[in-house]
Amino acid sequence: MSESRTIYNPIQKDYVTFLETTEETNGKYTLVDVILAAGGGNGIHYHKAYEERFECIEGELKVQVGKVIHTLYPGDVITAKSYDLHRFFNESNESCRFTVTINPGCRGFEESLQIAYGLARDGKCTKKGIPSTLDHLAILLTLSESNLPGWQSVLEKGLRWVGKKAEKKGVKAELQKQYVTI
C-alpha cells in the first residue's frame, strides 16, 4: 500500500488508509482501513446519503447503532444504514483495526477525512479534534454529509449556513488544495 494513501490524526492517534476511492469504484463505494488507538472513536451522528459497513479485522471494536452497542471481533460485521444514529470507539487497551465501506461511495467523505486529519496535524484543532475555526468545522460537516442528532440539529442548520458562506469566500477550495491528495 502506498504511503500517500494513508493519513494520520495525531489527536485521535488513528490511521486511515484509502483502499478504494469513489472514483476507483465508479461511485459504487469507498473502502478505508482504519487503525484506531485505545480510547479512540467518534461522536454519534448519521448520514442521509450513504450507509457505513464496519468489519473488525484485528482487536475489539465497539460500534453503536441506534441505542445498541455492538462489540465486534475479527470477522464480525455491522452496518449502520442511512439515517441510523451511529458511532465507533475502542474501549480496549490495544489498538484495533477495521474496514469501513461507504455505500454508495462519497467523495465528500473522502475529502473531509483528509482535511480533518490535515488540520489536526497542523495544530488547527482543539484537543478534542474539533477544527479551531467555525468556517473549517462548517465545511467539514457539509463535505462529509454528516448530520447531528437531537438538539444538536439546531446547531447543524447554523453550521450549514456558515459553510455556504465559507465556500463562497473560497475556504473550501483552499482546504481542498492544501489537504486533499488522494
Tab-separated table of N, CA and C in Angstrom, residues 70-166:
chain	number	residue	atom	x	y	z
A	70	HIS	N	-22.622	-2.668	19.943
A	70	HIS	CA	-22.183	-3.985	19.481
A	70	HIS	C	-20.673	-4.088	19.665
A	71	THR	N	-20.207	-5.218	20.159
A	71	THR	CA	-18.776	-5.475	20.263
A	71	THR	C	-18.378	-6.376	19.107
A	72	LEU	N	-17.481	-5.880	18.270
A	72	LEU	CA	-17.037	-6.636	17.102
A	72	LEU	C	-15.644	-7.201	17.348
A	73	TYR	N	-15.475	-8.444	16.953
A	73	TYR	CA	-14.185	-9.133	16.983
A	73	TYR	C	-13.818	-9.467	15.542
A	74	PRO	N	-12.576	-9.883	15.284
A	74	PRO	CA	-12.183	-10.169	13.901
A	74	PRO	C	-13.207	-11.041	13.165
A	75	GLY	N	-13.603	-10.546	11.996
A	75	GLY	CA	-14.589	-11.240	11.167
A	75	GLY	C	-16.013	-10.762	11.361
A	76	ASP	N	-16.284	-10.058	12.465
A	76	ASP	CA	-17.636	-9.550	12.725
A	76	ASP	C	-17.907	-8.299	11.887
A	77	VAL	N	-19.151	-8.170	11.460
A	77	VAL	CA	-19.566	-7.063	10.590
A	77	VAL	C	-20.869	-6.473	11.114
A	78	ILE	N	-20.998	-5.159	11.017
A	78	ILE	CA	-22.273	-4.499	11.298
A	78	ILE	C	-22.409	-3.307	10.354
A	79	THR	N	-23.639	-3.022	9.962
A	79	THR	CA	-23.904	-1.917	9.043
A	79	THR	C	-24.812	-0.891	9.708
A	80	ALA	N	-24.394	0.366	9.625
A	80	ALA	CA	-25.250	1.488	10.015
A	80	ALA	C	-25.871	2.010	8.724
A	81	LYS	N	-27.160	1.794	8.584
A	81	LYS	CA	-27.860	2.204	7.361
A	81	LYS	C	-28.086	3.719	7.357
A	82	SER	N	-28.491	4.242	6.226
A	82	SER	CA	-28.825	5.663	6.132
A	82	SER	C	-29.802	6.014	7.256
A	83	TYR	N	-29.590	7.150	7.870
A	83	TYR	CA	-30.413	7.689	8.956
A	83	TYR	C	-30.212	6.983	10.297
A	84	ASP	N	-29.429	5.902	10.378
A	84	ASP	CA	-29.145	5.258	11.669
A	84	ASP	C	-28.140	6.102	12.443
A	85	LEU	N	-28.490	6.453	13.677
A	85	LEU	CA	-27.504	7.080	14.549
A	85	LEU	C	-26.417	6.048	14.809
A	86	HIS	N	-25.153	6.473	14.749
A	86	HIS	CA	-24.073	5.517	14.976
A	86	HIS	C	-22.780	6.224	15.374
A	87	ARG	N	-21.891	5.441	15.928
A	87	ARG	CA	-20.535	5.876	16.251
A	87	ARG	C	-19.694	4.628	16.436
A	88	PHE	N	-18.379	4.782	16.388
A	88	PHE	CA	-17.482	3.670	16.689
A	88	PHE	C	-16.465	4.132	17.721
A	89	PHE	N	-15.964	3.180	18.505
A	89	PHE	CA	-14.980	3.526	19.520
A	89	PHE	C	-14.226	2.281	19.964
A	90	ASN	N	-13.090	2.517	20.612
A	90	ASN	CA	-12.220	1.444	21.077
A	90	ASN	C	-12.019	1.593	22.580
A	91	GLU	N	-12.695	0.754	23.348
A	91	GLU	CA	-12.569	0.798	24.812
A	91	GLU	C	-11.463	-0.109	25.332
A	92	SER	N	-10.835	-0.866	24.455
A	92	SER	CA	-9.803	-1.803	24.905
A	92	SER	C	-8.490	-1.064	25.174
A	93	ASN	N	-7.512	-1.793	25.662
A	93	ASN	CA	-6.198	-1.223	25.942
A	93	ASN	C	-5.248	-1.350	24.759
A	94	GLU	N	-5.723	-1.914	23.668
A	94	GLU	CA	-4.903	-2.141	22.475
A	94	GLU	C	-5.547	-1.458	21.269
A	95	SER	N	-4.730	-1.156	20.282
A	95	SER	CA	-5.268	-0.643	19.019
A	95	SER	C	-6.146	-1.706	18.377
A	96	CYS	N	-7.088	-1.275	17.577
A	96	CYS	CA	-7.886	-2.213	16.789
A	96	CYS	C	-7.821	-1.778	15.329
A	97	ARG	N	-8.120	-2.707	14.464
A	97	ARG	CA	-8.095	-2.421	13.025
A	97	ARG	C	-9.412	-2.882	12.425
A	98	PHE	N	-9.978	-2.057	11.562
A	98	PHE	CA	-11.244	-2.404	10.926
A	98	PHE	C	-11.348	-1.708	9.575
A	99	THR	N	-12.246	-2.208	8.751
A	99	THR	CA	-12.525	-1.535	7.484
A	99	THR	C	-13.903	-0.896	7.564
A	100	VAL	N	-14.060	0.163	6.799
A	100	VAL	CA	-15.351	0.829	6.663
A	100	VAL	C	-15.641	0.935	5.170
A	101	THR	N	-16.815	0.444	4.792
A	101	THR	CA	-17.274	0.580	3.415
A	101	THR	C	-18.421	1.573	3.394
A	102	ILE	N	-18.250	2.639	2.629
A	102	ILE	CA	-19.278	3.659	2.450
A	102	ILE	C	-20.026	3.295	1.174
A	103	ASN	N	-21.352	3.107	1.281
A	103	ASN	CA	-22.136	2.657	0.138
A	103	ASN	C	-23.401	3.505	-0.004
A	104	PRO	N	-23.588	4.226	-1.113
A	104	PRO	CA	-22.662	4.352	-2.230
A	104	PRO	C	-21.455	5.202	-1.835
A	105	GLY	N	-20.453	5.214	-2.705
A	105	GLY	CA	-19.252	5.994	-2.421
A	105	GLY	C	-19.571	7.467	-2.238
A	106	CYS	N	-18.717	8.144	-1.486
A	106	CYS	CA	-18.944	9.563	-1.210
A	106	CYS	C	-17.609	10.299	-1.248
A	107	ARG	N	-17.397	11.060	-2.304
A	107	ARG	CA	-16.157	11.824	-2.439
A	107	ARG	C	-16.018	12.827	-1.303
A	108	GLY	N	-17.121	13.417	-0.875
A	108	GLY	CA	-17.074	14.369	0.232
A	108	GLY	C	-16.571	13.737	1.514
A	109	PHE	N	-16.959	12.487	1.778
A	109	PHE	CA	-16.455	11.753	2.940
A	109	PHE	C	-14.936	11.637	2.845
A	110	GLU	N	-14.444	11.248	1.676
A	110	GLU	CA	-13.005	11.078	1.474
A	110	GLU	C	-12.261	12.397	1.690
A	111	GLU	N	-12.787	13.464	1.126
A	111	GLU	CA	-12.147	14.771	1.270
A	111	GLU	C	-12.209	15.271	2.706
A	112	SER	N	-13.338	15.054	3.374
A	112	SER	CA	-13.478	15.555	4.748
A	112	SER	C	-12.480	14.887	5.685
A	113	LEU	N	-12.229	13.593	5.499
A	113	LEU	CA	-11.223	12.918	6.323
A	113	LEU	C	-9.842	13.517	6.091
A	114	GLN	N	-9.485	13.716	4.839
A	114	GLN	CA	-8.162	14.260	4.529
A	114	GLN	C	-7.993	15.665	5.106
A	115	ILE	N	-9.023	16.474	4.999
A	115	ILE	CA	-8.956	17.835	5.528
A	115	ILE	C	-8.905	17.815	7.051
A	116	ALA	N	-9.773	17.036	7.688
A	116	ALA	CA	-9.803	16.978	9.157
A	116	ALA	C	-8.465	16.503	9.717
A	117	TYR	N	-7.894	15.467	9.125
A	117	TYR	CA	-6.618	14.941	9.604
A	117	TYR	C	-5.491	15.936	9.341
A	118	GLY	N	-5.557	16.641	8.212
A	118	GLY	CA	-4.560	17.666	7.917
A	118	GLY	C	-4.624	18.817	8.906
A	119	LEU	N	-5.823	19.267	9.224
A	119	LEU	CA	-5.981	20.329	10.219
A	119	LEU	C	-5.438	19.885	11.572
A	120	ALA	N	-5.708	18.637	11.952
A	120	ALA	CA	-5.203	18.109	13.227
A	120	ALA	C	-3.673	18.078	13.223
A	121	ARG	N	-3.082	17.625	12.137
A	121	ARG	CA	-1.613	17.568	12.022
A	121	ARG	C	-0.990	18.959	12.118
A	122	ASP	N	-1.698	19.951	11.571
A	122	ASP	CA	-1.170	21.313	11.549
A	122	ASP	C	-1.517	22.117	12.800
A	123	GLY	N	-2.095	21.462	13.810
A	123	GLY	CA	-2.413	22.143	15.058
A	123	GLY	C	-3.583	23.104	14.954
A	124	LYS	N	-4.475	22.877	14.003
A	124	LYS	CA	-5.613	23.771	13.791
A	124	LYS	C	-6.912	23.184	14.329
A	125	CYS	N	-6.787	22.365	15.371
A	125	CYS	CA	-7.949	21.746	16.027
A	125	CYS	C	-7.796	21.861	17.534
A	126	THR	N	-8.910	21.729	18.229
A	126	THR	CA	-8.876	21.691	19.687
A	126	THR	C	-8.308	20.349	20.147
A	127	LYS	N	-8.120	20.196	21.435
A	127	LYS	CA	-7.621	18.928	21.990
A	127	LYS	C	-8.580	17.772	21.737
A	128	LYS	N	-9.846	18.093	21.452
A	128	LYS	CA	-10.838	17.055	21.150
A	128	LYS	C	-10.953	16.797	19.647
A	129	GLY	N	-10.129	17.472	18.847
A	129	GLY	CA	-10.116	17.232	17.409
A	129	GLY	C	-11.106	18.055	16.609
A	130	ILE	N	-11.710	19.045	17.244
A	130	ILE	CA	-12.675	19.905	16.547
A	130	ILE	C	-11.915	21.064	15.901
A	131	PRO	N	-12.162	21.341	14.626
A	131	PRO	CA	-11.467	22.461	13.978
A	131	PRO	C	-11.615	23.750	14.783
A	132	SER	N	-10.517	24.515	14.848
A	132	SER	CA	-10.484	25.730	15.659
A	132	SER	C	-11.310	26.870	15.079
A	133	THR	N	-11.548	26.852	13.776
A	133	THR	CA	-12.357	27.920	13.186
A	133	THR	C	-13.724	27.378	12.771
A	134	LEU	N	-14.715	28.222	12.910
A	134	LEU	CA	-16.088	27.849	12.570
A	134	LEU	C	-16.221	27.533	11.079
A	135	ASP	N	-15.521	28.290	10.240
A	135	ASP	CA	-15.567	28.033	8.799
A	135	ASP	C	-15.093	26.616	8.477
A	136	HIS	N	-13.984	26.204	9.087
A	136	HIS	CA	-13.445	24.862	8.829
A	136	HIS	C	-14.408	23.782	9.309
A	137	LEU	N	-14.964	23.966	10.498
A	137	LEU	CA	-15.925	22.999	11.037
A	137	LEU	C	-17.138	22.885	10.113
A	138	ALA	N	-17.639	24.007	9.670
A	138	ALA	CA	-18.825	24.018	8.809
A	138	ALA	C	-18.552	23.337	7.468
A	139	ILE	N	-17.389	23.582	6.898
A	139	ILE	CA	-17.024	22.941	5.627
A	139	ILE	C	-16.944	21.429	5.815
A	140	LEU	N	-16.332	20.976	6.903
A	140	LEU	CA	-16.214	19.529	7.150
A	140	LEU	C	-17.581	18.875	7.316
A	141	LEU	N	-18.470	19.509	8.046
A	141	LEU	CA	-19.813	18.959	8.249
A	141	LEU	C	-20.534	18.803	6.911
A	142	THR	N	-20.425	19.817	6.082
A	142	THR	CA	-21.095	19.790	4.781
A	142	THR	C	-20.474	18.749	3.851
A	143	LEU	N	-19.147	18.735	3.763
A	143	LEU	CA	-18.458	17.793	2.873
A	143	LEU	C	-18.751	16.343	3.220
A	144	SER	N	-18.717	16.029	4.518
A	144	SER	CA	-18.852	14.636	4.962
A	144	SER	C	-20.279	14.115	4.870
A	145	GLU	N	-21.217	15.040	4.637
A	145	GLU	CA	-22.635	14.678	4.625
A	145	GLU	C	-23.044	14.020	5.942
A	146	SER	N	-22.423	14.510	7.031
A	146	SER	CA	-22.771	14.034	8.369
A	146	SER	C	-23.875	14.907	8.936
A	147	ASN	N	-24.677	14.316	9.795
A	147	ASN	CA	-25.798	15.018	10.414
A	147	ASN	C	-25.764	14.776	11.910
A	148	LEU	N	-26.148	15.802	12.660
A	148	LEU	CA	-26.136	15.728	14.116
A	148	LEU	C	-27.526	15.396	14.641
A	149	PRO	N	-27.589	14.613	15.719
A	149	PRO	CA	-28.888	14.200	16.257
A	149	PRO	C	-29.488	15.199	17.238
A	150	GLY	N	-30.789	15.049	17.453
A	150	GLY	CA	-31.491	15.755	18.525
A	150	GLY	C	-31.300	17.260	18.498
A	151	TRP	N	-31.076	17.826	19.679
A	151	TRP	CA	-30.948	19.272	19.817
A	151	TRP	C	-29.765	19.820	19.027
A	152	GLN	N	-28.768	18.970	18.756
A	152	GLN	CA	-27.596	19.427	18.002
A	152	GLN	C	-27.958	19.778	16.557
A	153	SER	N	-29.098	19.264	16.094
A	153	SER	CA	-29.516	19.568	14.718
A	153	SER	C	-29.766	21.066	14.537
A	154	VAL	N	-30.090	21.768	15.626
A	154	VAL	CA	-30.261	23.221	15.555
A	154	VAL	C	-28.916	23.867	15.217
A	155	LEU	N	-27.851	23.387	15.870
A	155	LEU	CA	-26.508	23.883	15.577
A	155	LEU	C	-26.113	23.542	14.147
A	156	GLU	N	-26.493	22.354	13.727
A	156	GLU	CA	-26.149	21.889	12.379
A	156	GLU	C	-26.682	22.836	11.311
A	157	LYS	N	-27.915	23.292	11.470
A	157	LYS	CA	-28.505	24.202	10.482
A	157	LYS	C	-27.688	25.488	10.382
A	158	GLY	N	-27.282	26.000	11.526
A	158	GLY	CA	-26.440	27.201	11.531
A	158	GLY	C	-25.085	26.949	10.900
A	159	LEU	N	-24.516	25.790	11.194
A	159	LEU	CA	-23.214	25.450	10.613
A	159	LEU	C	-23.295	25.287	9.097
A	160	ARG	N	-24.379	24.734	8.616
A	160	ARG	CA	-24.528	24.583	7.163
A	160	ARG	C	-24.614	25.960	6.482
A	161	TRP	N	-25.260	26.901	7.136
A	161	TRP	CA	-25.328	28.269	6.621
A	161	TRP	C	-23.927	28.887	6.598
A	162	VAL	N	-23.183	28.707	7.702
A	162	VAL	CA	-21.798	29.199	7.763
A	162	VAL	C	-20.959	28.533	6.673
A	163	GLY	N	-21.182	27.238	6.453
A	163	GLY	CA	-20.445	26.502	5.428
A	163	GLY	C	-20.662	27.062	4.033
A	164	LYS	N	-21.903	27.438	3.727
A	164	LYS	CA	-22.195	28.024	2.407
A	164	LYS	C	-21.468	29.357	2.233
A	165	LYS	N	-21.475	30.165	3.295
A	165	LYS	CA	-20.767	31.455	3.238
A	165	LYS	C	-19.264	31.231	3.104
A	166	ALA	N	-18.726	30.252	3.846
A	166	ALA	CA	-17.287	29.957	3.787
A	166	ALA	C	-16.894	29.451	2.402
